């Protein structure tokens, strides 16, 4: 599995666990619906650090899950 696919699956899992739609996550993080969809499908390059931080904040991730998401985003 490619790095971007692993990040995308992890992001989707966290989003679903938070019971958020892609639109909800977009609104809360400031990242476009299209970009989130592309990331979740592994069709984009790894996100920038500030994007990952915006996702973690929007998802309400604790320190451990935040670190897991950050590590998955590193290419």
Short mmCIF file of C-alpha atoms in Angstrom, two decimals:
data_model
loop_
_atom_site.label_atom_id
_atom_site.label_comp_id
_atom_site.label_asym_id
_atom_site.label_seq_id
_atom_site.Cartn_x
_atom_site.Cartn_y
_atom_site.Cartn_z
CA UNK A 1 0.00 0.00 0.00
CA UNK A 2 1.33 3.41 -0.94
CA UNK A 3 1.99 6.01 1.74
CA UNK A 4 -0.76 8.31 0.45
CA UNK A 5 -3.28 5.45 0.48
CA UNK A 6 -2.38 4.60 4.08
CA UNK A 7 -2.85 8.23 5.13
CA UNK A 8 -6.16 8.41 3.27
CA UNK A 9 -7.55 5.30 4.91
CA UNK A 10 -6.47 6.55 8.33
CA UNK A 11 -8.03 9.96 7.73
CA UNK A 12 -11.28 8.34 6.56
CA UNK A 13 -11.32 6.13 9.66
CA UNK A 14 -10.85 9.06 12.01
CA UNK A 15 -13.47 11.09 10.15
CA UNK A 16 -16.03 8.29 10.35
CA UNK A 17 -15.24 7.64 14.01
CA UNK A 18 -15.95 11.32 14.66
CA UNK A 19 -19.22 10.88 12.73
CA UNK A 20 -18.31 13.66 10.30
CA UNK A 21 -19.09 13.86 6.61
CA UNK A 22 -16.43 15.09 4.22
CA UNK A 23 -18.38 18.36 4.12
CA UNK A 24 -18.30 18.61 7.93
CA UNK A 25 -14.55 18.01 8.01
CA UNK A 26 -14.06 20.54 5.24
CA UNK A 27 -15.99 23.19 7.14
CA UNK A 28 -14.16 22.48 10.40
CA UNK A 29 -10.67 22.26 8.91
CA UNK A 30 -10.77 24.79 6.09
CA UNK A 31 -9.63 22.14 3.60
CA UNK A 32 -11.74 21.76 0.46
CA UNK A 33 -14.14 18.86 0.01
CA UNK A 34 -12.33 17.89 -3.18
CA UNK A 35 -8.92 17.86 -1.50
CA UNK A 36 -10.19 15.72 1.37
CA UNK A 37 -11.82 13.29 -1.06
CA UNK A 38 -8.62 13.06 -3.08
CA UNK A 39 -6.57 12.42 0.07
CA UNK A 40 -8.96 9.76 1.33
CA UNK A 41 -8.73 7.96 -2.02
CA UNK A 42 -4.93 8.24 -2.09
CA UNK A 43 -5.06 10.37 -5.23
CA UNK A 44 -3.01 13.27 -3.97
CA UNK A 45 0.44 13.80 -2.59
CA UNK A 46 0.89 13.76 1.14
CA UNK A 47 -0.62 16.76 2.91
CA UNK A 48 1.37 19.63 4.35
CA UNK A 49 1.99 19.76 8.08
CA UNK A 50 -0.52 22.58 8.61
CA UNK A 51 -3.21 20.58 6.79
CA UNK A 52 -2.61 17.58 9.04
CA UNK A 53 -2.80 19.88 12.09
CA UNK A 54 -6.09 21.32 10.82
CA UNK A 55 -7.50 17.80 10.40
CA UNK A 56 -6.33 16.74 13.87
CA UNK A 57 -7.91 19.82 15.44
CA UNK A 58 -11.16 19.42 13.51
CA UNK A 59 -11.36 15.74 14.44
CA UNK A 60 -10.59 16.43 18.11
CA UNK A 61 -7.71 13.96 18.11
CA UNK A 62 -5.75 13.38 21.28
CA UNK A 63 -1.95 13.43 21.34
CA UNK A 64 -1.47 9.77 20.41
CA UNK A 65 -3.89 9.79 17.47
CA UNK A 66 -2.54 13.15 16.33
CA UNK A 67 0.97 11.67 16.22
CA UNK A 68 -0.29 8.62 14.30
CA UNK A 69 -1.89 10.90 11.70
CA UNK A 70 1.24 13.06 11.46
CA UNK A 71 3.46 10.01 11.02
CA UNK A 72 1.19 8.61 8.30
CA UNK A 73 1.35 11.93 6.43
CA UNK A 74 5.14 11.95 6.20
CA UNK A 75 6.34 10.87 2.78
#
